[in-house]
Tab-separated table of C-alpha atoms and ligand atoms in Angstrom:
chain	number	residue	atom	x	y	z
A	731	MET	CA	14.726	2.401	-7.997
A	732	ARG	CA	13.009	3.447	-11.188
A	733	GLN	CA	9.455	3.963	-12.810
A	734	LEU	CA	8.890	2.667	-16.137
A	735	ILE	CA	5.246	2.648	-16.184
A	736	PRO	CA	3.498	4.847	-15.835
A	737	ARG	CA	6.346	7.002	-17.362
A	738	THR	CA	7.420	9.688	-16.324
A	739	SER	CA	10.019	12.495	-16.844
A	740	ARG	CA	11.369	12.629	-13.456
A	741	ASP	CA	15.189	11.041	-13.125
A	742	ALA	CA	14.445	10.971	-9.384
A	743	GLU	CA	13.691	8.120	-6.667
A	744	PRO	CA	10.256	7.340	-7.476
A	745	ASP	CA	8.708	8.495	-3.863
A	746	LEU	CA	7.217	5.594	-2.725
A	747	ALA	CA	4.546	6.553	-0.105
A	748	ALA	CA	3.347	8.643	-3.390
A	749	VAL	CA	3.906	6.453	-5.616
A	750	TYR	CA	2.365	3.061	-3.480
A	751	ALA	CA	-0.666	5.969	-2.272
A	752	TYR	CA	-4.387	3.662	-1.544
A	753	PRO	CA	-6.676	5.273	-3.077
A	754	GLY	CA	-8.858	7.743	-1.245
A	755	HIS	CA	-12.624	7.467	-2.010
A	756	ALA	CA	-12.503	3.239	-1.690
A	757	ARG	CA	-14.360	2.224	1.705
A	758	ARG	CA	-11.965	-0.779	1.326
A	759	TRP	CA	-8.625	-1.773	-0.438
A	760	MET	CA	-7.487	-4.608	-0.781
A	761	ARG	CA	-4.284	-5.397	-1.588
A	762	ALA	CA	-2.220	-8.232	-1.558
A	763	ASN	CA	2.194	-8.207	-2.217
A	764	MET	CA	3.546	-11.182	-2.869
A	765	VAL	CA	7.385	-12.330	-3.947
A	766	ALA	CA	7.919	-14.840	-7.118
A	767	SER	CA	10.875	-16.159	-8.319
A	768	VAL	CA	10.695	-15.182	-12.554
A	769	ASP	CA	9.963	-19.167	-12.709
A	770	GLY	CA	6.761	-18.556	-10.479
A	771	ALA	CA	7.979	-20.038	-7.323
A	772	ALA	CA	6.272	-18.387	-4.123
A	773	GLN	CA	8.931	-20.330	-1.351
A	774	ALA	CA	12.396	-20.316	-1.370
A	775	ASP	CA	12.895	-23.671	0.654
A	776	GLY	CA	9.948	-23.272	2.579
A	777	LYS	CA	10.081	-19.843	3.260
A	778	SER	CA	9.779	-16.622	0.837
A	779	GLY	CA	12.915	-14.833	2.746
A	780	GLY	CA	15.466	-16.696	-0.008
A	781	LEU	CA	13.663	-14.902	-2.786
A	782	SER	CA	13.516	-11.129	-1.692
A	783	GLY	CA	16.371	-8.865	-1.574
A	784	SER	CA	16.840	-5.281	0.066
A	785	ALA	CA	14.942	-3.231	-2.742
A	786	ASP	CA	11.690	-5.576	-1.450
A	787	LYS	CA	12.251	-4.945	1.643
A	788	ARG	CA	11.875	-1.780	1.536
A	789	VAL	CA	8.731	-1.795	-0.618
A	790	MET	CA	7.343	-4.159	1.856
A	791	SER	CA	8.222	-1.158	4.934
A	792	VAL	CA	6.392	1.401	2.739
A	793	LEU	CA	3.431	-0.863	2.675
A	794	ARG	CA	3.051	-1.758	6.133
A	795	ALA	CA	2.956	1.822	6.881
A	796	LEU	CA	0.003	2.910	4.820
A	797	ALA	CA	-1.919	0.363	5.262
A	798	ASP	CA	-4.512	0.080	8.099
A	799	VAL	CA	-4.195	-3.958	8.669
A	800	ILE	CA	-1.624	-6.258	7.590
A	801	VAL	CA	-3.688	-9.913	7.036
A	802	VAL	CA	-1.768	-12.417	7.378
A	803	GLY	CA	-2.462	-16.938	7.618
A	804	ALA	CA	-1.491	-19.023	9.617
A	805	SER	CA	1.212	-20.732	7.973
A	806	THR	CA	2.884	-18.325	7.347
A	807	VAL	CA	2.526	-16.605	11.262
A	808	ARG	CA	3.883	-19.930	12.064
A	809	VAL	CA	7.345	-19.955	9.358
A	810	GLU	CA	8.301	-16.723	8.083
A	811	GLY	CA	8.918	-15.140	12.197
A	812	TYR	CA	5.181	-13.304	12.416
A	813	ASP	CA	5.377	-13.700	16.064
A	814	LYS	CA	8.922	-12.239	16.994
A	815	PRO	CA	7.880	-8.048	17.917
A	816	PRO	CA	6.465	-5.948	15.766
A	817	SER	CA	8.629	-3.313	14.751
A	818	PRO	CA	8.362	0.455	15.757
A	819	PRO	CA	6.225	2.959	14.664
A	820	ARG	CA	8.456	4.974	11.332
A	821	PRO	CA	8.635	8.641	12.435
A	822	GLN	CA	8.966	9.497	8.705
A	823	PHE	CA	5.486	8.168	8.843
A	824	ALA	CA	4.091	9.680	11.469
A	825	ALA	CA	2.567	13.143	10.164
A	826	LEU	CA	1.259	11.538	6.679
A	827	ARG	CA	-0.510	8.519	9.303
A	828	ALA	CA	-1.637	10.970	11.501
A	829	GLU	CA	-2.826	13.357	8.537
A	830	ALA	CA	-4.369	9.974	7.185
A	831	GLY	CA	-6.387	8.714	10.898
A	832	GLN	CA	-4.143	5.817	11.243
A	833	THR	CA	-2.980	4.815	14.187
A	834	GLU	CA	0.804	5.185	14.278
A	835	VAL	CA	1.273	1.468	12.796
A	836	ALA	CA	-0.770	-0.875	11.059
A	837	SER	CA	-2.129	-3.550	13.403
A	838	TYR	CA	-2.454	-7.559	12.632
A	839	ALA	CA	-4.736	-9.121	11.640
A	840	VAL	CA	-4.523	-12.830	11.454
A	841	VAL	CA	-6.498	-15.915	9.588
A	842	SER	CA	-6.689	-19.030	10.995
A	843	ALA	CA	-9.362	-22.195	11.512
A	844	SER	CA	-7.245	-24.239	13.795
A	845	LEU	CA	-5.810	-21.697	16.074
A	846	ASP	CA	-3.141	-23.259	16.379
A	847	LEU	CA	-0.971	-20.494	16.399
A	848	ASP	CA	0.762	-18.951	19.785
A	849	PHE	CA	-1.032	-16.192	21.910
A	850	ASP	CA	1.572	-15.167	24.288
A	851	SER	CA	4.065	-14.695	21.230
A	852	PRO	CA	5.562	-10.758	21.661
A	853	ARG	CA	3.068	-10.368	18.109
A	854	TYR	CA	0.256	-10.401	20.854
A	855	THR	CA	1.622	-9.792	23.946
A	856	GLU	CA	4.263	-6.436	22.489
A	857	ALA	CA	2.232	-5.211	20.104
A	858	ARG	CA	0.942	-1.248	20.177
A	859	ILE	CA	-2.903	-1.964	18.286
A	860	PRO	CA	-3.871	-5.631	20.158
A	861	THR	CA	-3.663	-7.883	16.768
A	862	ILE	CA	-6.651	-9.111	15.585
A	863	THR	CA	-7.386	-13.399	15.005
A	864	ILE	CA	-9.952	-13.849	12.397
A	865	THR	CA	-11.153	-17.226	13.016
A	866	VAL	CA	-14.994	-19.114	12.818
A	867	ALA	CA	-17.100	-19.810	15.760
A	868	ASP	CA	-16.419	-23.735	15.754
A	869	ALA	CA	-13.654	-23.204	16.201
A	870	PRO	CA	-12.033	-24.649	19.197
A	871	THR	CA	-12.994	-23.529	22.599
A	872	ASP	CA	-10.168	-23.003	24.493
A	873	ARG	CA	-8.137	-21.367	21.295
A	874	LEU	CA	-10.825	-19.372	21.265
A	875	ALA	CA	-10.380	-18.537	24.736
A	876	ALA	CA	-7.219	-17.549	24.534
A	877	ALA	CA	-7.301	-15.203	21.153
A	878	ARG	CA	-9.966	-13.490	22.827
A	879	ALA	CA	-7.541	-12.567	25.361
A	880	ALA	CA	-4.827	-11.920	23.753
A	881	GLY	CA	-5.953	-9.017	21.489
A	882	GLU	CA	-9.460	-8.322	19.342
A	883	VAL	CA	-11.468	-11.567	17.883
A	884	ILE	CA	-13.217	-11.693	14.537
A	885	ILE	CA	-15.996	-14.606	14.093
A	886	ALA	CA	-16.518	-15.127	10.140
A	887	GLY	CA	-18.309	-17.601	8.948
A	888	GLU	CA	-18.268	-21.842	9.915
A	889	GLY	CA	-15.588	-24.453	8.821
A	890	ARG	CA	-13.566	-22.109	6.659
A	891	VAL	CA	-13.061	-18.231	7.551
A	892	ASP	CA	-15.876	-16.735	5.258
A	893	MET	CA	-13.413	-13.668	3.808
A	894	ALA	CA	-15.996	-11.462	2.434
A	895	LEU	CA	-17.663	-10.725	5.901
A	896	ALA	CA	-14.402	-10.716	8.042
A	897	LEU	CA	-12.936	-8.036	5.474
A	898	ASP	CA	-16.156	-6.487	5.500
A	899	THR	CA	-16.134	-5.876	9.125
A	900	ILE	CA	-12.574	-4.614	9.509
A	901	ALA	CA	-13.487	-2.288	7.177
A	902	GLY	CA	-16.337	-1.901	8.694
A	903	SER	CA	-15.347	-0.153	11.641
A	904	GLY	CA	-13.151	2.519	10.054
A	905	ARG	CA	-10.052	0.004	8.513
A	906	GLY	CA	-10.259	0.364	5.096
A	907	ARG	CA	-7.270	-0.056	4.115
A	908	LEU	CA	-5.495	-3.333	3.492
A	909	LEU	CA	-3.133	-5.226	3.443
A	910	CYS	CA	-2.321	-8.969	3.111
A	911	GLU	CA	0.875	-10.503	3.144
A	912	GLY	CA	-0.101	-13.514	2.120
A	913	GLY	CA	0.661	-16.952	2.449
A	914	PRO	CA	-0.851	-18.385	-1.172
A	915	HIS	CA	-3.758	-20.098	0.694
A	916	LEU	CA	-4.996	-16.858	2.436
A	917	LEU	CA	-4.629	-15.269	-1.589
A	918	SER	CA	-6.020	-17.659	-2.631
A	919	ALA	CA	-9.483	-16.993	-0.555
A	920	ILE	CA	-10.092	-13.731	-0.479
A	921	ALA	CA	-9.701	-13.547	-4.501
A	922	HIS	CA	-11.961	-16.042	-4.557
A	923	ALA	CA	-14.611	-13.843	-2.282
A	924	SER	CA	-13.811	-11.103	-4.925
A	925	TYR	CA	-12.021	-9.260	-2.626
A	926	LEU	CA	-8.453	-8.767	-3.482
A	927	ASP	CA	-8.301	-5.592	-5.752
A	928	GLU	CA	-4.583	-5.533	-5.625
A	929	LEU	CA	-1.937	-7.440	-6.033
A	930	CYS	CA	1.712	-6.244	-5.508
A	931	LEU	CA	4.182	-8.067	-6.793
A	932	THR	CA	7.893	-8.616	-6.120
A	933	LEU	CA	9.769	-10.545	-9.646
A	934	SER	CA	13.265	-11.838	-8.089
A	935	PRO	CA	15.874	-12.457	-10.282
A	936	GLN	CA	16.187	-15.453	-10.308
A	937	LEU	CA	14.397	-19.096	-11.127
A	938	ARG	CA	14.471	-21.757	-8.353
A	939	GLY	CA	12.735	-25.023	-10.160
A	940	GLY	CA	11.352	-27.872	-8.239
A	941	GLU	CA	7.902	-28.092	-6.211
A	942	ALA	CA	7.114	-25.098	-4.246
A	943	PHE	CA	3.655	-23.226	-4.094
A	944	ARG	CA	2.476	-20.513	-6.651
A	945	LEU	CA	1.057	-17.217	-5.349
A	946	LEU	CA	-2.365	-18.507	-5.328
A	947	GLU	CA	-2.766	-22.061	-3.486
A	948	GLY	CA	-6.318	-23.755	-3.429
A	949	VAL	CA	-9.088	-24.016	-5.798
A	950	LYS	CA	-8.924	-22.325	-9.350
A	951	LEU	CA	-10.007	-19.565	-10.078
A	952	ASP	CA	-12.609	-19.870	-12.963
A	953	PRO	CA	-13.462	-17.137	-14.787
A	954	ALA	CA	-9.746	-16.420	-13.978
A	955	VAL	CA	-9.512	-12.860	-13.420
A	956	PRO	CA	-7.695	-10.613	-14.838
A	957	VAL	CA	-5.298	-7.821	-13.853
A	958	THR	CA	-4.004	-4.635	-14.798
A	959	LEU	CA	-0.922	-3.429	-15.118
A	960	HIS	CA	-0.619	-0.221	-13.454
A	961	THR	CA	2.507	0.478	-11.825
A	962	LEU	CA	6.105	-0.781	-12.715
A	963	LEU	CA	9.524	-0.468	-10.766
A	964	VAL	CA	12.539	-1.558	-11.359
A	965	GLU	CA	15.942	-2.708	-9.098
A	966	GLU	CA	18.792	-4.208	-9.331
A	967	GLY	CA	17.119	-7.031	-11.535
A	968	PHE	CA	13.732	-6.780	-9.583
A	969	LEU	CA	10.747	-6.035	-10.878
A	970	PHE	CA	8.038	-4.894	-8.851
A	971	ALA	CA	4.294	-4.513	-10.142
A	972	ARG	CA	1.228	-3.460	-9.761
A	973	TYR	CA	-1.943	-5.122	-11.001
A	974	LEU	CA	-5.321	-3.991	-10.546
A	975	THR	CA	-8.440	-7.018	-10.235
A	976	ALA	CA	-10.309	-3.350	-11.117
A	977	PRO	CA	-8.414	-0.701	-13.616
A	978	GLU	CA	-11.832	1.894	-13.066
A	979	GLN	CA	-10.757	2.135	-9.816
A	980	GLN	CA	-6.934	3.225	-10.693
A	981	PRO	CA	-6.148	5.034	-7.604
A	982	GLN	CA	-4.212	8.471	-8.618
A	983	GLN	CA	-0.763	8.868	-9.415
B	103	NAP	N1	6.000	-15.187	-2.095
B	103	NAP	C1	4.844	-14.907	-0.758
B	103	NAP	O1	5.544	-13.603	-1.147
B	103	NAP	C2	5.100	-15.158	0.817
B	103	NAP	C3	4.242	-14.919	1.415
B	103	NAP	C4	3.348	-15.467	2.223
B	103	NAP	C5	3.735	-16.818	2.542
B	103	NAP	N2	4.614	-17.862	1.378
B	103	NAP	C6	4.992	-18.869	1.566
B	103	NAP	O2	4.004	-19.820	1.755
B	103	NAP	C7	3.732	-20.207	2.359
B	103	NAP	C8	2.612	-21.016	3.856
B	103	NAP	O3	2.537	-21.026	2.104
B	103	NAP	P1	0.229	-20.960	2.688
B	103	NAP	O4	-0.780	-21.171	1.763
B	103	NAP	O5	-0.232	-22.509	3.838
B	103	NAP	O6	0.301	-20.463	3.804
B	103	NAP	P2	-1.392	-19.084	4.385
B	103	NAP	O7	-2.082	-18.882	3.118
B	103	NAP	O8	-0.565	-18.790	5.622
B	103	NAP	O9	-1.507	-20.043	5.521
B	103	NAP	C9	-3.103	-21.307	5.296
B	103	NAP	C10	-3.161	-21.192	6.814
B	103	NAP	O10	-3.921	-19.893	7.409
B	103	NAP	C11	-5.436	-20.418	7.539
B	103	NAP	N3	-6.065	-20.120	6.276
B	103	NAP	C12	-6.372	-19.377	5.524
B	103	NAP	N4	-6.679	-18.601	4.600
B	103	NAP	C13	-7.982	-19.481	5.547
B	103	NAP	C14	-9.654	-19.216	5.857
B	103	NAP	N5	-10.530	-19.409	4.171
B	103	NAP	N6	-10.196	-20.176	6.366
B	103	NAP	C15	-10.362	-20.310	7.352
B	103	NAP	N7	-7.990	-20.169	7.857
B	103	NAP	C16	-8.218	-20.118	6.205
B	103	NAP	C17	-5.518	-21.760	7.828
B	103	NAP	O11	-5.279	-21.698	9.296
B	103	NAP	P3	-4.827	-23.155	10.409
B	103	NAP	O12	-4.366	-24.329	9.354
B	103	NAP	O13	-4.131	-22.238	11.661
B	103	NAP	O14	-6.805	-23.137	10.366
B	103	NAP	C18	-4.190	-22.335	6.526
B	103	NAP	O15	-3.609	-23.606	6.874
B	103	NAP	C19	5.349	-20.927	3.351
B	103	NAP	O16	6.205	-20.975	3.064
B	103	NAP	C20	5.597	-19.086	3.497
B	103	NAP	O17	6.687	-19.229	3.372
B	103	NAP	C21	5.289	-16.585	0.951
């Protein structure tokens, strides 16, 4: 992998944990990590796996290792295998996490109004840190009871999850390094709440055409949210761009 932006005299492989370090000053920082084809598809045959590659998986695992909480939408959980047994802690990040006062792995937070989730899946039953369910006050009562039995529950709003309230609640409990792994409807809700600080976008070297979700789906952002390119890495035709919505809050490098 090579770092193209910011330019560096070092030819060495970039230290991804340093490149993607969360800004130390932020009480709450919401980073999203998404992949898209060159023609803007965020899905390949209904999933994101066909867009990914080995370098993308490497970046994704570093981003997970740096986060306090990984936030995902319910559809992504349902189609992307998030119900599988959670990955064990990665020893190479143990010291970094301990030094940052973090638990040995990030916890997962699933956003759902319907609570049509499998609370008996390993994501809940084998989680090292209880999985968080972010939902609404008027969620089905029996499903809410199942969510409570399976882990931590955050109620934020009615009808639709109030993402600002939900993310403030998590950050307010000292878990401010947030990572959203999609999908496009959840990312749109976070952007609408003006809580998206950073988008880590992997541009996959392929054209797909046809129907597919874009990175953000749902109501138009009006006005558009300007973003600033902070970092650009490349490996085997994959581009790894890091965009900031508030460049004055630049993370250090
Ligand atoms: N390219 C990528 O990087 C990437 C990343 C992730 C996913 N994907 C793909 O995206 C597709 C899924 O897209 P999606 O947009 O439907 O996924 P999503 O955002 O993960 O899930 C949408 C669901 O999340 C819940 N949700 C999201 N925002 C909510 C809010 N404000 N309040 C209440 N509930 C909320 C709802 O769940 P309930 O229906 O349970 O109420 C909603 O139906 C899949 O094909 C997946 O493979 C791509």
